[in-house]
Each structure stands twice: as C-alpha cells, then as structure tokens.
CSV table of C-alpha atoms in Angstrom, one decimal:
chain,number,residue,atom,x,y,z
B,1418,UNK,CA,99.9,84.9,115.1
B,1419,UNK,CA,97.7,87.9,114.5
B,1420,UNK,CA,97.3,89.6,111.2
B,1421,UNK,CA,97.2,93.6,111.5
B,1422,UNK,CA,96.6,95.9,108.0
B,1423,UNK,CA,98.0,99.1,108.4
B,1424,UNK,CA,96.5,101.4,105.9
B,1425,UNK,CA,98.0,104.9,105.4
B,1426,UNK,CA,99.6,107.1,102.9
B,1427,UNK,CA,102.3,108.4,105.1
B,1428,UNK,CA,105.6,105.8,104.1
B,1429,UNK,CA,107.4,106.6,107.1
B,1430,UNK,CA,104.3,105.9,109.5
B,1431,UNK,CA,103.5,102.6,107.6
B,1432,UNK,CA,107.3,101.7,107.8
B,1433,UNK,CA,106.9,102.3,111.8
B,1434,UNK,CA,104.1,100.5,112.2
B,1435,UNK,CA,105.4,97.7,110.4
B,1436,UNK,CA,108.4,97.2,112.2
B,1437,UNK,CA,106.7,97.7,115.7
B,1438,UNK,CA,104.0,95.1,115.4
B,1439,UNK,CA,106.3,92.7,113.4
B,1440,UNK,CA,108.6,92.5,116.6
B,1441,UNK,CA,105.3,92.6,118.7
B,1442,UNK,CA,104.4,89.4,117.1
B,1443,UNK,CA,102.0,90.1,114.6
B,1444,UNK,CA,102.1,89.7,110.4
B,1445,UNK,CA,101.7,92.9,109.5
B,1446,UNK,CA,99.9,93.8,106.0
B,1447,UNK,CA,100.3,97.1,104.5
B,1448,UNK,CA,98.7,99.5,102.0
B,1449,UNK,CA,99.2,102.8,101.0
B,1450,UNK,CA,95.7,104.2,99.4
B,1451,UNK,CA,91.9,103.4,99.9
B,1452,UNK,CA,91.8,101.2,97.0
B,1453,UNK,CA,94.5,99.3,98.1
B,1454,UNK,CA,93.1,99.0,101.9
B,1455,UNK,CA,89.8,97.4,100.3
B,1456,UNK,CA,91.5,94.7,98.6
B,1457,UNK,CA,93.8,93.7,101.4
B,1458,UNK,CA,91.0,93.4,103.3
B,1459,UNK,CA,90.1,90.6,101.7
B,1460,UNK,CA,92.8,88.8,103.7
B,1461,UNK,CA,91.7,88.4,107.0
B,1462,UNK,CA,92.9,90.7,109.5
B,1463,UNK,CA,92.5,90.6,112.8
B,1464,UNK,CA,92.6,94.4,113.2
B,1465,UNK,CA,92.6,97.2,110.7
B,1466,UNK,CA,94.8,100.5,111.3
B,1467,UNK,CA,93.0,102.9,108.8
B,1468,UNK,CA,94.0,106.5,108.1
B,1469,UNK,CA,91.2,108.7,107.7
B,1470,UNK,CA,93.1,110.8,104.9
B,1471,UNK,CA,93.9,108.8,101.6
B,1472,UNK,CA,94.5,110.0,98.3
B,1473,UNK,CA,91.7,108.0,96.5
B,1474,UNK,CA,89.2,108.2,98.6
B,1475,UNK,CA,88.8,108.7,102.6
B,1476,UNK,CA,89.2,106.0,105.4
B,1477,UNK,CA,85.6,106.4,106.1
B,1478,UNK,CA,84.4,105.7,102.7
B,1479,UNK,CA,86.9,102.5,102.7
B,1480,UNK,CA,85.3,101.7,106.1
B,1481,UNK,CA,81.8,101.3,104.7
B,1482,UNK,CA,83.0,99.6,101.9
B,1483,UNK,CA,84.6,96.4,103.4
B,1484,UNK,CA,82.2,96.7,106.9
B,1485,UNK,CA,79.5,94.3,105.9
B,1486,UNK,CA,82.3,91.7,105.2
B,1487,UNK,CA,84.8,92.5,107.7
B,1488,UNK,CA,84.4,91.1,110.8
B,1489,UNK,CA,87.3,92.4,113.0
B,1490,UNK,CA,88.1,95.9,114.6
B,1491,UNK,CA,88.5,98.8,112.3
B,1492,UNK,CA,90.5,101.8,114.0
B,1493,UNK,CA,90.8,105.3,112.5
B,1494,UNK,CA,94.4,107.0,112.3
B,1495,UNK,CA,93.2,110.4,112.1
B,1496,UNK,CA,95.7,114.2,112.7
B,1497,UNK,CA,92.4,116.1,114.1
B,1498,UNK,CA,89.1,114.8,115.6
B,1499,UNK,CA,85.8,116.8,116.1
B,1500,UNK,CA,82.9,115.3,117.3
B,1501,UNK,CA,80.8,115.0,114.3
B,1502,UNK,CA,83.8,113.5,112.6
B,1503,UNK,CA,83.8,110.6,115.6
B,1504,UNK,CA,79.7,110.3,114.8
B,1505,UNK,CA,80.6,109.4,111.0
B,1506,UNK,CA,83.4,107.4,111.8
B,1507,UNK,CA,81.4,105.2,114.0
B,1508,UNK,CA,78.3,105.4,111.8
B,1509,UNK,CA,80.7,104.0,108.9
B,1510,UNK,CA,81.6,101.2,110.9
B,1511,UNK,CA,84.8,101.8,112.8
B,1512,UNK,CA,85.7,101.2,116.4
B,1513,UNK,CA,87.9,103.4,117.6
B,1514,UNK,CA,90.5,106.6,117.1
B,1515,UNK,CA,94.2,107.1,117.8
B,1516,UNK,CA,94.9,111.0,117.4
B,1517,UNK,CA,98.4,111.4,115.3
B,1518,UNK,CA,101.4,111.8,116.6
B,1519,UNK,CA,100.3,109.0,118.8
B,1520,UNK,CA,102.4,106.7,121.5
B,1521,UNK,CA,103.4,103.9,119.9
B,1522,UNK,CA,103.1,101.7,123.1
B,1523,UNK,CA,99.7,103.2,123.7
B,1524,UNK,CA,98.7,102.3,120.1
B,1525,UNK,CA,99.8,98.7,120.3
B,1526,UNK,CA,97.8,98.2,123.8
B,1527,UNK,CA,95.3,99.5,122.2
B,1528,UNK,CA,95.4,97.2,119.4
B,1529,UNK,CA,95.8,94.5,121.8
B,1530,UNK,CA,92.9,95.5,123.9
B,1531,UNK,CA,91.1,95.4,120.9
B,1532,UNK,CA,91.4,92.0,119.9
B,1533,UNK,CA,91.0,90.4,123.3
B,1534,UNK,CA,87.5,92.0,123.5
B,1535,UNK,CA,86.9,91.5,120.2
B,1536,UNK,CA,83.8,89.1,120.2
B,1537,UNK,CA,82.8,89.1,116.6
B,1538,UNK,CA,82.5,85.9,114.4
B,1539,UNK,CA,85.6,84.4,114.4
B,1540,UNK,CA,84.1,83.1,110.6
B,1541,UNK,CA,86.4,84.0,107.9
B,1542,UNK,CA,85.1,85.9,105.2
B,1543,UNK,CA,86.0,84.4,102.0
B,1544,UNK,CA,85.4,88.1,100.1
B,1545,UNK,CA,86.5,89.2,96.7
B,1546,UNK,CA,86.8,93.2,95.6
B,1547,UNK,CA,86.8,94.3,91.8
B,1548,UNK,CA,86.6,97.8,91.6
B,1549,UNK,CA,82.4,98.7,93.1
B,1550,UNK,CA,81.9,94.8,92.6
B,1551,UNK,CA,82.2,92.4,95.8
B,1552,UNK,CA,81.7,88.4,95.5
B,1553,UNK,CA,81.1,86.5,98.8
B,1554,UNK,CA,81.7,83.2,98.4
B,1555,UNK,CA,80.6,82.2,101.8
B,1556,UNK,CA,77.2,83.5,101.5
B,1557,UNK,CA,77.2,82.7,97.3
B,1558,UNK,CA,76.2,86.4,96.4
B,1559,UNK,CA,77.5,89.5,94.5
B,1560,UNK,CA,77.0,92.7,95.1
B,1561,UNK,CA,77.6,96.5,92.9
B,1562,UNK,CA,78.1,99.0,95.3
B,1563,UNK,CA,75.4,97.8,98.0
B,1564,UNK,CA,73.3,96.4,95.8
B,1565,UNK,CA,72.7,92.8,95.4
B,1566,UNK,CA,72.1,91.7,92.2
B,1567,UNK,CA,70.2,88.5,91.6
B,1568,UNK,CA,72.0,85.8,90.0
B,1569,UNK,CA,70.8,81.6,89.7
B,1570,UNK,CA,73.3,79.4,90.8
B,1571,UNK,CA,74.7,78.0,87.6
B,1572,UNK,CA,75.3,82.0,87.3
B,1573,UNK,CA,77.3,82.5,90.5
B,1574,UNK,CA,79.3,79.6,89.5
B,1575,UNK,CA,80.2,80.9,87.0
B,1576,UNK,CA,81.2,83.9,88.0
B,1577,UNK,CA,82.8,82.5,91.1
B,1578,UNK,CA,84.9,79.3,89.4
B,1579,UNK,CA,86.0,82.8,86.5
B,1580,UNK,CA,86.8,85.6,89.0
B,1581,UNK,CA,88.6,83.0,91.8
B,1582,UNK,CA,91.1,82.4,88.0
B,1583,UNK,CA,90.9,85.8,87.3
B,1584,UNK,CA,92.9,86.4,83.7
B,1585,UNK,CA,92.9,82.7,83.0
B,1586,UNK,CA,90.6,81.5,79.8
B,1587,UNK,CA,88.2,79.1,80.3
B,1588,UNK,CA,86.6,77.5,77.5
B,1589,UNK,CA,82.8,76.4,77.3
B,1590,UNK,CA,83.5,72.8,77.4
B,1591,UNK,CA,85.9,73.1,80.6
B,1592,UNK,CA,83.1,75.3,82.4
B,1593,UNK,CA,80.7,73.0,81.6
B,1594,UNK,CA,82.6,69.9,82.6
B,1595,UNK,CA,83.9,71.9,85.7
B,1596,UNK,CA,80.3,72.5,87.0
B,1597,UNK,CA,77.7,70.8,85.1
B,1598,UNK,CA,80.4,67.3,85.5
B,1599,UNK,CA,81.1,64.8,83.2
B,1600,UNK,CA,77.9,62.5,83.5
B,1601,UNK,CA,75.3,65.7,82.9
B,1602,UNK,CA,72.9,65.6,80.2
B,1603,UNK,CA,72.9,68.7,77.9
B,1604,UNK,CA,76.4,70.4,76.0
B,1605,UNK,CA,78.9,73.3,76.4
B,1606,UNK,CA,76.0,75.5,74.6
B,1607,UNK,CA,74.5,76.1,77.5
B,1608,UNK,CA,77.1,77.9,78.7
B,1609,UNK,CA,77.0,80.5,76.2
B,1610,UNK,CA,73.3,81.2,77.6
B,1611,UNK,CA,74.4,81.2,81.3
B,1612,UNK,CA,77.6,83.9,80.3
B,1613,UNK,CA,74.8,85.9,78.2
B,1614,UNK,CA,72.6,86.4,80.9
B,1615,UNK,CA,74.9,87.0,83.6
B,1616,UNK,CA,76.6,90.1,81.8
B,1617,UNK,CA,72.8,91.1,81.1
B,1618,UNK,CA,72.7,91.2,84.9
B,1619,UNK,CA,75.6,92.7,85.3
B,1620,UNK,CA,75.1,95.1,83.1
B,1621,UNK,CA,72.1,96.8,85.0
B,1622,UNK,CA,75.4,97.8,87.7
B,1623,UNK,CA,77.8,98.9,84.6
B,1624,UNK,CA,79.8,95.5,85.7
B,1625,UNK,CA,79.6,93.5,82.4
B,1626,UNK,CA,83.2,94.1,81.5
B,1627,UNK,CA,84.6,91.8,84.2
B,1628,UNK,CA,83.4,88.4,81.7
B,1629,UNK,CA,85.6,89.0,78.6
B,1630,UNK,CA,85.5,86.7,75.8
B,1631,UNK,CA,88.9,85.5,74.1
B,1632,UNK,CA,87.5,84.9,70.5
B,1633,UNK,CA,88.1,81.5,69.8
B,1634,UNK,CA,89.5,80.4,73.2
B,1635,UNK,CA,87.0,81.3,75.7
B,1636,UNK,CA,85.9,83.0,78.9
B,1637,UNK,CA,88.0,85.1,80.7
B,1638,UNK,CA,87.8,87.3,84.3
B,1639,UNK,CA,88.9,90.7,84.2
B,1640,UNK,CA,89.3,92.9,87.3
C-alpha cells in the first residue's frame, strides 16, 4: 500500500483528499501547516501533496527543508502559477503542480504517474525534525538548518539513543551501560563530559536546549 501526505491548510480540501486516495488504495497522512508537513515527513511517503500557501511558513520553504532527506515526489497544490513561481518551486525541490480547483481523477493519475516513474532510492530515510534541528540516523549526522555540525560518535549516540526517547530521563549510568556496555573500562563520568561538549556543539546553532538535565535523575530530550 502506498503512503500519500497531503499537506494543506484548507480542512475541506484535506478531508477530500483523504477520502479519495483512501478508497484509491493508499494510507493517506495529513497535516494542516508547514510545521506539521516537515514532521510527517519523517514517515515515509511515497508522494507528498503540498500546498504552496501555509500559515507558518510557505510550501516551498517546507520543500527545501525535508528535500535532502526525502526521497519521493513532492507536488505543489498551488491557486495561481507564474513562471518564475514554477522556477522556485522546482529549484526548491518539487516535481510537479496541480492548479486549484483541480480534477480529482486528474490529480490522482497524476499521483499515480508519479510513483510508477518514480526512480529514486527506494532507501528509507530514517529522519528526525526538532524545530531547525534534523538527525539522520541512516547516515549518523545532525544538522541546524543546513549546517552540519560536527559531532564524535560517542556524541551522536548520545544524541540519537536521547532524541529517539524523547522526554524520557536517562541517567548517566544507563547511558553509559547502554552504549559504552557492561564489560567497558571507565565510569558513568564520562558521560557527563560527552553531554558537556555536545551542548557546546550545539550551542554554536542555538540548539543546546534539546539536552535537558533533570537534577538528580538525569538526561532528558526535549523537542
């Protein structure tokens, strides 16, 4: 079964979509803002129905957000088109248009067509989104809006095994024995050292509020 993310501000259209591709076949996701598009994202569509007008932030600027670990077709619900608007929508990353009002049969051969040419990576990106911050776990980096931000292993572990439980408190001794394993040589303090310099790091990006430390308790992820 395909997996479709409609992405659109307008209830009614959303509501239409849904039911149309749901009895096409397809698990449709929804969202009704930019912010919202970005994270379900992060699910794995097969095809992404974006409108170009949301109230956080436009369709395009979503589009270049999610397009480096996206791999499937992104295609713009737009009420006008110009040319230069088709230049940027392109240059963002998207694949196609569909002019509101649209046919609905036209939009879902469309969506069809799309994903029977589609001949990107069928790999599954394993993504995370937290607000400007992004976390690949399939290629073990994280990144502040573009920018890659350099981080040892121990330190992406961290970060991965915290933000994968985000909310949940981890204590130093449970990271440790999580990561380092039972049999390591060393102790929990070293964990205190790895936290310390990854919110240095993340700091530089005005990330460092996403590690949290529970006095007492531990470590904790916050979005």
């Amino acid at each position: 079964m395909y997996k479709i993310l409609v992405a659109d501000d307008e209830k009614e259209i959303v509501s239409l979509l849904k039911d149309y591709f749901e009895i096409s076949g397809y698990m449709v996701l929804t969202a009704y803002s930019g912010s919202e598009a970005v994270e379900k994202s992060a699910l794995s569509p097969d095809i992404i129905l974006l409108d170009i007008n949301m109230p956080d932030g436009d369709g395009l600027s979503v589009c270049r957000r999610i397009r480096d670990f996206v791999n499937c077709p992104i295609v713009f619900l737009t009420a006008r088109i110009e040319d230069t608007d088709k230049i940027n929508g392109f240059a963002a990353g998207g694949d196609d248009y569909i002019i509101k009002p649209f046919s609905i049969d036209e939009l879902g051969a469309r969506v069809a067509a799309h994903i029977r040419r589609d001949n990107r990576s069928n790999t599954t990106a394993n993504v995370r989104f937290f607000g400007t911050l992004t976390i690949d776990h399939s290629a073990k980096s994280v990144t502040a809006d573009g920018q890659t931000i350099p981080l040892a292993k121990k330190e992406f572990e961290i970060i991965e095994l915290l933000s994968v439980n985000a909310g949940q408190v981890f204590d130093k001794e449970r990271i440790y024995e999580k990561l380092w394993g039972y049999d390591a040589e060393g102790d929990s303090s070293v964990v205190a050292e790895h936290i310390r310099r990854i919110r240095s790091k993340l700091s530089k990006y005005g990330e460092e509020y996403h590690v949290e430390t529970v006095w007492g308790m531990g470590y904790k992820w916050v979005k």
